[in-house]
Amino acid sequence: MSKILNIFIFTTFYLLLGSFSVYGNSWEDIIQKAKGQTIYWNAWGGSEEINAYISWVGSRVKEDHGVTLKHVKLASTADAVSRVLAEKAAGRSSNGSVDLIWINGENFAKMKENGLLFGPFTENLPNFELVDFSGKPTTLIDFHLPVEGYEAPWGMAKFNFVFDSARVSETPKSIPELLQWSKSHPGRFTYPHVTDFLGSTFLMQVLIELTENPKVLNSSVKSKAEFSKVTAPLWNYLNQLHPLLWRSGKSFPASSSVQKQMLNDSELDIALSFNPSDTSAAIANGSLPESARTFVLKKGTIGNTHFVAIPFNSGSSEGAMIVVNFLMSPEAQMQKQNPDIWGDSTVLSIAKLSAQDQQKFKALPLGVATLPPEKLGPTQPNPHPDWKTQLDAKWQRLYGQ
Amino acid sequence: MATTIRTVSLLPAFPILTQLLLLLPIAAGLLGVLLPSLGYLPDLGGNQFHFEIFNQLLEHPALPHAVWLTLFSGIIATVLSLSFAILLAAMLSRESLTGNNKNKMASLFTIIRRGLIPLIAVPHAAMALGLAFLVAPSGWIVRWLSYLFMGWETPPEWVTVQDPFGLSLILGLVLKETPYLLLMILAALPQIRAHEYIRIGQSLGYGYFLSWLKLVLPQVYPLIRLPVFAVLAFSLSVVDVALILGPTTPPTLSVLILRWIDDPDLLFRFLASAGAVLLLLLTLGSLIFWRFSEWLIFQKFRNWLSNGKRGNVNGVHNIAALSGSLLLGTAFLSLLSLAFWSLSLRWPYPLVLPQRWSSRNWERHWSSLQETAFTTLEVGVITGIIALFLVVGCLENEQWRSVRFSLRSQWMLYLPLLIPQATFLLGIQILAVRMEMDGTFLLLVWSHLLFVLPYIFLTLADPWRNLDTRFPKIGQCLGASPLRILFRIKLPLLLKPLLVAAAIGFAVSVAQYLPTLFAGGGRFATLTTEAVSYATGADRRVIGVYGFLQAMFPWIALLLALAIPRWRFRNRAALL
């Protein structure tokens, strides 16, 4: 009997495994088919460093696999999502205009929910198994939504604050302390408009720290009453904070990049970032002063993973998979983590790598403004996307006009 | 003889083809937003017509302020641009109208004219990007103030760029629209024989400026009404400048529409369509309001025109010189700051010059610049050639068949410039995706043609019509075919206006942001789309590279257009 059960489990397991590679032929087939394909990768194009890195990826996949990579530089990721949606609505199920998309959170949720994604495909990729699933659980669950092989982890992000140590000596260690600091330094801090993800991440960061029971944020919003009760401390806090912000909180920087520029211009003393090594990279390329440093909050900050996904109607999914696999390779991840190049943390588990690669990762410079891992504080999960949507909408109503 | 008839009989096809090429996409585009705004878009499950979406639009919390902001910035920008243009045109044309060049400020006005006119070739986005740095609270002006007088350690808390009233947006528009209206006025002056009126006015004891206002302006204005309307429509619906300089909480209506289009929730497309229809109504309303104000002002000033009061208006000279110099100076410094940023590695506040200079920005972007620049060139040149071909065909049709483009057809030609881009381009995009035409080179060129063709027609029409008809007649007498006359007589004689028209068409194509984005489906990166996308990254060094190059491209084209005839006609001075 147990033997039959074993066979049953075994078969089920294989069937499951098989279903994961439903699109797939073998990796060899994919490599063959990918040759000569052109991949239009839609990714935010506002950062020179990231663009240079993507262009390096392009030269590497061309060299190794004959895949041509074109970076479609977006002003906003939603732009590409809505394009794929429009194509699906118009009935175009092949040869779509987007082959690869840099994505996470609500955009991923939107695409998955509307059946706009190709896959599951990540199990097909040899480098996928190098990912640190246990140490970095957000590589499998994106904003509380199971990834299920529809997007491949690309980099890690963690909320942190950037400050100019030439002007700031004591940094706040909690959200209430930030308010105190703002009282003694009016006009020297602000956060981006909520149309920028970092702006809404700041709202969620404040909410997590101030609300009585942050656990409720892990599931969707149950009712209007719940939303008002849970978020009341946030609005109370913002009402106190806004008069102390840059331009008295009547206007907000359009994006995190604009805010970074304002820190560089000495218009602000404290800004926000979602990448702990970004500040070191910015110092290296001259876009922030040498005296820029970072800090985090005692109780921890929000962290998550960003991914790449392939739209359902890509005509070159094989080529796209080649690119994705390369993105997860130790070579590409190492290059990306180097603060002189980009400074985006790896998704890989260092322990799974070869001794040689482990050495190389260890040898990477940390960067002058980057906090070492042990000082980065606990990582808090992103609230359920439902909260973000409703927070943004309420913020727009209260402060957006 | 037979070939002549055959060629000439083909000519009526040109105006028909031209109008079809312009009207078809506009009609399709309008339909493409009108239906969804009424709830009909089967692709997204909208099968019924209703007004629910307009209710939703009108209840949107950001809407009232966005509408107010759009109207305020658009109308004020147009009023200011037109006032500056009239003032400057009066002063700049003084020499040529009175033959008097003893004026003290003549050389200053020459500099202003030579400096301002080429600015029409500079794309709006490049100017806006430079201006944003110039006037920012930590920008160039403040840095100089701090360096010379104030010694501010941190930037003052001024609300300049992206101010809630859209004043910096207005300034950005005025910098670009004044030169355009100025050129239009200067080009219209010979048509009404302005110098004769000025002479009469002056001999009757009116001062120069008063003669200009009482005799010339009432005659010039009807000739530039269409360009003024185009400026008004453009200012109300501009996207790229508003993204860079306009306020964010909330933005103008056109930016709000773009945000809705970009929303991952596709149902926002209904709202975006309704917004686009509202923008169209606002634009039409503003045009009617403008026309009514014209009439009202004319009624008010009718007596003043004929009251016989002589004398002169004092100080006009100084005001004109000051405003002209300020405009030119601001524009020049904006573009110069782009060049400086592109060559800097680090340029922190409060330094007035970069701390570290470097060619790194250019080196880093060299390879991608080449590709982007080539796409820009390719689209601009191909669109320009097609537009020139059609325009020359239309003008030849006029001459051979002795029909004048009616006022109505001229309005049709201007239609793409009067309807908000965001309105019909959204409709075109919805249809193009259906027809699998989005992201094709054909659609990209077509969308650029909508804006390039009207400008080329405007630039070329007058020189073409004013060409001495005796030249082609001689050719005809000698038995030359219409084609031969065109190629051997007319085109060589009209080389200069042809090249200038081509250069302006090219400049218009280079500057297109929304058409490239919508019709190109993200697959065609031009200097303008790259510059605007880098603008979101706020790294001024890269913005400097793209903005500067974007400004230089059309400028070089214009220089070439002026230099080639000089070289070609170096032995024929009268043709220059």
Coordinates of N, CA, C and O in Angstrom, one line a residue, chain B residues 4-122:
Chain B
T4 N 2.0 68.2 -70.7 CA 1.7 69.3 -69.8 C 0.3 69.0 -69.2 O 0.1 69.1 -68.0
I5 N -0.6 68.6 -70.1 CA -2.0 68.4 -69.7 C -2.1 67.3 -68.7 O -2.7 67.3 -67.6
R6 N -1.3 66.2 -69.0 CA -1.3 65.0 -68.1 C -0.8 65.4 -66.7 O -1.4 65.1 -65.7
T7 N 0.4 66.1 -66.7 CA 1.0 66.5 -65.4 C 0.0 67.4 -64.6 O -0.2 67.1 -63.5
V8 N -0.5 68.4 -65.3 CA -1.4 69.3 -64.6 C -2.7 68.6 -64.1 O -3.1 69.0 -63.1
S9 N -3.1 67.7 -64.9 CA -4.4 67.1 -64.5 C -4.2 66.2 -63.3 O -5.1 65.8 -62.6
L10 N -2.9 65.8 -63.0 CA -2.6 65.0 -61.8 C -2.6 65.9 -60.6 O -2.7 65.4 -59.4
L11 N -2.4 67.2 -60.8 CA -2.1 68.0 -59.6 C -3.2 68.1 -58.6 O -3.0 68.2 -57.4
P12 N -4.5 68.1 -59.0 CA -5.6 68.2 -58.0 C -5.5 67.1 -57.0 O -6.1 67.2 -55.9
A13 N -4.8 66.0 -57.3 CA -4.7 64.9 -56.4 C -3.9 65.3 -55.1 O -4.2 64.8 -54.0
F14 N -3.0 66.3 -55.2 CA -2.2 66.7 -54.1 C -3.0 67.2 -52.9 O -2.8 66.7 -51.8
P15 N -3.8 68.3 -53.2 CA -4.5 68.8 -52.0 C -5.5 67.8 -51.4 O -5.6 67.7 -50.2
I16 N -6.0 66.9 -52.3 CA -7.0 65.9 -51.7 C -6.2 64.9 -50.9 O -6.6 64.6 -49.7
L17 N -5.0 64.4 -51.4 CA -4.2 63.5 -50.7 C -3.7 64.1 -49.3 O -3.8 63.5 -48.3
T18 N -3.3 65.3 -49.4 CA -2.8 66.0 -48.2 C -3.9 66.1 -47.1 O -3.6 65.8 -46.0
Q19 N -5.1 66.5 -47.6 CA -6.1 66.7 -46.6 C -6.5 65.3 -46.0 O -6.8 65.2 -44.8
L20 N -6.5 64.3 -46.9 CA -6.9 63.0 -46.4 C -5.9 62.5 -45.3 O -6.2 62.0 -44.3
L21 N -4.6 62.7 -45.7 CA -3.5 62.3 -44.7 C -3.6 63.0 -43.4 O -3.3 62.4 -42.4
L22 N -4.1 64.2 -43.4 CA -4.2 64.9 -42.1 C -5.5 64.6 -41.4 O -5.6 64.5 -40.2
L23 N -6.6 64.6 -42.2 CA -7.9 64.5 -41.6 C -8.3 63.1 -41.1 O -8.9 62.9 -40.1
L24 N -7.8 62.1 -41.9 CA -8.1 60.7 -41.5 C -7.7 60.4 -40.1 O -8.6 59.9 -39.3
P25 N -6.4 60.6 -39.8 CA -6.0 60.2 -38.4 C -6.7 61.0 -37.4 O -7.0 60.5 -36.3
I26 N -7.0 62.3 -37.7 CA -7.6 63.2 -36.7 C -9.0 62.7 -36.4 O -9.5 62.5 -35.3
A27 N -9.8 62.4 -37.5 CA -11.1 61.9 -37.4 C -11.1 60.6 -36.6 O -11.9 60.4 -35.7
A28 N -10.2 59.7 -37.0 CA -10.1 58.4 -36.4 C -9.8 58.6 -34.9 O -10.4 58.0 -34.0
G29 N -8.8 59.5 -34.6 CA -8.4 59.7 -33.3 C -9.5 60.3 -32.4 O -9.7 59.9 -31.3
L30 N -10.2 61.2 -33.0 CA -11.3 61.8 -32.2 C -12.4 60.8 -31.9 O -12.9 60.7 -30.7
L31 N -12.7 60.0 -32.9 CA -13.7 58.9 -32.7 C -13.2 58.0 -31.6 O -13.9 57.5 -30.7
G32 N -11.9 57.7 -31.7 CA -11.2 56.8 -30.8 C -11.2 57.2 -29.3 O -11.1 56.4 -28.4
V33 N -11.4 58.5 -29.0 CA -11.6 58.9 -27.6 C -13.0 59.2 -27.3 O -13.4 59.1 -26.1
L34 N -13.8 59.6 -28.3 CA -15.2 60.0 -28.0 C -16.0 58.8 -27.6 O -16.7 58.8 -26.6
L35 N -15.8 57.7 -28.3 CA -16.6 56.5 -28.0 C -16.2 56.0 -26.6 O -17.2 55.8 -25.8
P36 N -15.0 55.8 -26.2 CA -14.7 55.3 -24.9 C -15.1 56.3 -23.8 O -15.5 55.9 -22.7
S37 N -15.1 57.6 -24.1 CA -15.5 58.6 -23.1 C -17.0 58.4 -22.8 O -17.5 58.8 -21.7
L38 N -17.7 57.9 -23.8 CA -19.2 57.6 -23.6 C -19.4 56.2 -23.1 O -20.5 55.7 -23.1
G39 N -18.3 55.5 -22.8 CA -18.5 54.2 -22.2 C -18.4 53.1 -23.2 O -18.5 51.9 -22.9
Y40 N -18.1 53.4 -24.5 CA -18.1 52.3 -25.5 C -16.7 52.0 -25.8 O -16.0 52.7 -26.5
L41 N -16.3 50.8 -25.4 CA -15.0 50.3 -25.8 C -15.0 48.8 -25.6 O -14.7 48.3 -24.5
P42 N -15.5 48.0 -26.6 CA -15.8 46.6 -26.4 C -14.6 45.8 -25.9 O -14.8 44.9 -25.1
D43 N -13.4 46.2 -26.3 CA -12.2 45.5 -25.9 C -12.1 45.4 -24.4 O -11.6 44.5 -23.8
L44 N -12.6 46.5 -23.7 CA -12.5 46.5 -22.2 C -13.9 46.3 -21.6 O -14.1 46.6 -20.5
G45 N -14.8 45.7 -22.4 CA -16.1 45.3 -21.8 C -17.1 46.5 -21.8 O -18.1 46.4 -21.1
G46 N -16.8 47.6 -22.5 CA -17.8 48.6 -22.5 C -18.6 48.5 -23.7 O -18.2 48.8 -24.8
N47 N -19.9 48.2 -23.5 CA -20.8 48.0 -24.7 C -21.9 48.9 -24.8 O -22.7 48.9 -25.7
Q48 N -22.0 49.7 -23.8 CA -23.2 50.6 -23.7 C -22.8 52.1 -23.6 O -21.7 52.4 -23.1
F49 N -23.6 52.9 -24.3 CA -23.3 54.4 -24.2 C -23.9 55.0 -22.9 O -25.1 54.7 -22.6
H50 N -23.1 55.7 -22.2 CA -23.7 56.4 -21.0 C -22.8 57.6 -20.6 O -21.7 57.7 -21.1
F51 N -23.3 58.4 -19.7 CA -22.5 59.6 -19.3 C -21.8 59.4 -18.0 O -21.3 60.3 -17.4
E52 N -21.9 58.1 -17.5 CA -21.3 57.8 -16.2 C -19.9 58.3 -16.0 O -19.5 58.8 -15.0
I53 N -19.1 58.1 -17.1 CA -17.7 58.4 -17.0 C -17.4 59.9 -16.8 O -16.5 60.3 -16.1
F54 N -18.3 60.7 -17.5 CA -18.1 62.1 -17.3 C -18.5 62.5 -15.9 O -17.8 63.4 -15.3
N55 N -19.5 61.9 -15.3 CA -19.8 62.2 -13.9 C -18.6 61.9 -13.0 O -18.2 62.6 -12.2
Q56 N -18.0 60.7 -13.3 CA -16.8 60.2 -12.6 C -15.7 61.3 -12.7 O -15.0 61.6 -11.8
L57 N -15.5 61.8 -14.0 CA -14.5 62.8 -14.3 C -14.7 64.0 -13.5 O -13.8 64.6 -12.8
L58 N -16.0 64.5 -13.5 CA -16.3 65.8 -12.9 C -16.2 65.7 -11.4 O -15.9 66.7 -10.7
E59 N -16.3 64.4 -10.8 CA -16.2 64.3 -9.4 C -14.8 64.0 -8.9 O -14.5 64.0 -7.7
H60 N -13.9 63.8 -9.9 CA -12.5 63.6 -9.5 C -11.9 64.7 -8.7 O -12.0 65.9 -9.1
P61 N -11.4 64.5 -7.5 CA -11.0 65.6 -6.7 C -9.9 66.5 -7.3 O -9.9 67.7 -6.9
A62 N -9.1 66.0 -8.2 CA -8.0 66.8 -8.7 C -8.5 67.7 -9.9 O -7.8 68.6 -10.3
L63 N -9.7 67.4 -10.4 CA -10.1 68.0 -11.6 C -10.3 69.5 -11.6 O -9.7 70.2 -12.4
P64 N -11.0 70.1 -10.6 CA -11.3 71.5 -10.7 C -10.0 72.3 -10.8 O -9.8 73.2 -11.6
H65 N -9.1 71.9 -9.9 CA -7.8 72.7 -9.8 C -7.0 72.5 -11.1 O -6.4 73.4 -11.6
A66 N -7.0 71.3 -11.6 CA -6.3 71.0 -12.9 C -6.8 71.8 -14.0 O -6.0 72.4 -14.8
V67 N -8.1 71.9 -14.1 CA -8.7 72.7 -15.2 C -8.4 74.2 -15.0 O -8.0 74.8 -16.0
W68 N -8.5 74.7 -13.8 CA -8.2 76.1 -13.6 C -6.7 76.3 -14.0 O -6.4 77.3 -14.7
L69 N -5.8 75.4 -13.6 CA -4.4 75.6 -13.8 C -4.1 75.6 -15.3 O -3.3 76.4 -15.9
T70 N -4.8 74.6 -16.0 CA -4.6 74.5 -17.5 C -5.0 75.8 -18.2 O -4.3 76.4 -19.0
L71 N -6.2 76.3 -17.8 CA -6.7 77.5 -18.5 C -5.8 78.7 -18.1 O -5.4 79.5 -19.0
F72 N -5.5 78.8 -16.8 CA -4.7 80.0 -16.4 C -3.3 80.0 -17.1 O -3.0 81.0 -17.7
S73 N -2.6 78.9 -17.1 CA -1.3 78.9 -17.6 C -1.3 79.0 -19.1 O -0.5 79.8 -19.7
G74 N -2.3 78.4 -19.8 CA -2.4 78.4 -21.2 C -2.7 79.8 -21.7 O -2.1 80.4 -22.7
I75 N -3.7 80.5 -21.1 CA -4.1 81.8 -21.6 C -3.1 82.8 -21.3 O -2.7 83.7 -22.1
I76 N -2.6 82.8 -20.1 CA -1.6 83.9 -19.7 C -0.4 83.7 -20.6 O 0.2 84.7 -21.0
A77 N 0.1 82.5 -20.8 CA 1.3 82.3 -21.6 C 1.0 82.9 -23.0 O 1.9 83.5 -23.6
T78 N -0.2 82.7 -23.6 CA -0.4 83.2 -24.9 C -0.5 84.7 -24.9 O 0.0 85.4 -25.8
V79 N -1.2 85.3 -23.9 CA -1.3 86.7 -23.8 C 0.1 87.4 -23.8 O 0.5 88.3 -24.5
L80 N 1.0 86.8 -22.9 CA 2.3 87.3 -22.7 C 3.1 87.2 -24.0 O 3.8 88.1 -24.4
S81 N 3.1 86.0 -24.6 CA 3.9 85.7 -25.8 C 3.5 86.7 -26.9 O 4.3 87.3 -27.6
L82 N 2.2 86.9 -27.1 CA 1.7 87.8 -28.1 C 2.1 89.2 -27.9 O 2.5 89.9 -28.8
S83 N 2.0 89.7 -26.6 CA 2.3 91.0 -26.3 C 3.8 91.3 -26.5 O 4.2 92.3 -27.2
F84 N 4.7 90.4 -26.1 CA 6.1 90.5 -26.3 C 6.4 90.5 -27.8 O 7.2 91.3 -28.3
A85 N 5.7 89.6 -28.5 CA 6.0 89.5 -30.0 C 5.6 90.8 -30.7 O 6.3 91.3 -31.5
I86 N 4.5 91.4 -30.3 CA 4.0 92.6 -31.0 C 5.0 93.7 -30.6 O 5.5 94.5 -31.5
L87 N 5.3 93.8 -29.4 CA 6.3 94.9 -28.9 C 7.6 94.7 -29.7 O 8.1 95.7 -30.2
L88 N 8.1 93.5 -29.7 CA 9.4 93.3 -30.3 C 9.4 93.5 -31.8 O 10.3 94.1 -32.4
A89 N 8.3 93.0 -32.4 CA 8.1 93.1 -33.9 C 8.1 94.6 -34.3 O 8.8 95.0 -35.2
A90 N 7.4 95.4 -33.5 CA 7.4 96.9 -33.8 C 8.8 97.5 -33.7 O 9.2 98.2 -34.6
M91 N 9.6 97.1 -32.8 CA 10.9 97.7 -32.6 C 11.9 97.1 -33.6 O 12.8 97.8 -34.1
L92 N 11.8 95.7 -33.8 CA 12.7 95.1 -34.7 C 12.5 95.5 -36.2 O 13.4 95.5 -37.0
S93 N 11.3 95.9 -36.5 CA 11.0 96.2 -37.9 C 11.2 97.7 -38.2 O 11.0 98.1 -39.3
R94 N 11.6 98.4 -37.2 CA 11.7 99.9 -37.3 C 12.7 100.2 -38.5 O 12.3 101.1 -39.3
E95 N 13.8 99.6 -38.4 CA 14.8 99.9 -39.4 C 14.3 99.7 -40.8 O 14.4 100.6 -41.7
S96 N 13.8 98.5 -41.0 CA 13.3 98.1 -42.4 C 12.1 98.9 -42.8 O 11.8 99.2 -44.0
L97 N 11.3 99.4 -41.8 CA 10.0 100.1 -42.1 C 10.3 101.6 -42.4 O 9.6 102.2 -43.2
T98 N 11.2 102.1 -41.6 CA 11.4 103.6 -41.8 C 12.7 103.9 -42.5 O 12.9 105.1 -42.9
G99 N 13.6 102.9 -42.7 CA 14.8 103.2 -43.3 C 15.8 104.0 -42.5 O 16.8 104.5 -42.9
N100 N 15.4 104.2 -41.2 CA 16.2 105.0 -40.3 C 17.0 104.1 -39.4 O 16.5 103.3 -38.6
N101 N 18.3 104.1 -39.6 CA 19.1 103.3 -38.7 C 20.0 104.1 -37.8 O 21.1 103.6 -37.4
K102 N 19.6 105.2 -37.5 CA 20.4 106.1 -36.6 C 20.1 105.8 -35.1 O 20.7 106.3 -34.2
N103 N 19.1 104.9 -34.9 CA 18.6 104.6 -33.6 C 19.8 104.1 -32.7 O 20.5 103.2 -33.1
K104 N 19.8 104.6 -31.5 CA 20.9 104.1 -30.6 C 20.8 102.6 -30.3 O 21.9 102.0 -30.2
M105 N 19.6 102.1 -30.2 CA 19.5 100.7 -29.8 C 19.5 99.8 -31.0 O 19.3 98.6 -30.8
A106 N 19.7 100.3 -32.2 CA 19.6 99.4 -33.4 C 20.4 98.2 -33.3 O 19.9 97.1 -33.6
S107 N 21.6 98.3 -32.8 CA 22.5 97.1 -32.8 C 22.0 96.1 -31.8 O 22.1 94.9 -32.0
L108 N 21.5 96.6 -30.6 CA 20.9 95.7 -29.6 C 19.7 94.9 -30.2 O 19.6 93.7 -30.1
F109 N 18.9 95.7 -31.0 CA 17.7 95.0 -31.6 C 18.1 94.0 -32.6 O 17.5 93.0 -32.8
T110 N 19.2 94.3 -33.3 CA 19.7 93.3 -34.3 C 20.2 92.1 -33.6 O 19.8 90.9 -34.0
I111 N 20.8 92.2 -32.4 CA 21.3 91.1 -31.7 C 20.0 90.3 -31.2 O 20.0 89.0 -31.3
I112 N 19.0 91.0 -30.7 CA 17.8 90.3 -30.2 C 17.2 89.5 -31.4 O 16.8 88.4 -31.2
R113 N 17.1 90.2 -32.6 CA 16.4 89.5 -33.7 C 17.2 88.2 -34.1 O 16.7 87.1 -34.2
R114 N 18.5 88.4 -34.2 CA 19.3 87.3 -34.7 C 19.4 86.2 -33.6 O 19.5 85.0 -33.9
G115 N 19.2 86.6 -32.4 CA 19.2 85.6 -31.3 C 17.9 84.9 -31.1 O 17.8 83.7 -30.9
L116 N 16.8 85.6 -31.2 CA 15.5 85.1 -30.8 C 15.0 84.2 -31.9 O 14.4 83.1 -31.6
I117 N 15.1 84.6 -33.2 CA 14.4 83.8 -34.3 C 14.9 82.4 -34.3 O 14.1 81.5 -34.4
P118 N 16.2 82.1 -34.2 CA 16.6 80.7 -34.2 C 16.1 79.8 -33.1 O 16.0 78.6 -33.2
L119 N 15.6 80.5 -32.0 CA 15.0 79.7 -30.9 C 13.8 78.9 -31.3 O 13.4 78.0 -30.6
I120 N 13.1 79.3 -32.4 CA 12.0 78.5 -32.8 C 12.4 77.1 -33.1 O 11.5 76.2 -33.0
A121 N 13.6 76.9 -33.4 CA 14.1 75.5 -33.8 C 14.4 74.7 -32.5 O 14.4 73.5 -32.6
V122 N 14.6 75.3 -31.4 CA 14.9 74.6 -30.2 C 13.7 73.9 -29.6 O 12.7 74.5 -29.4

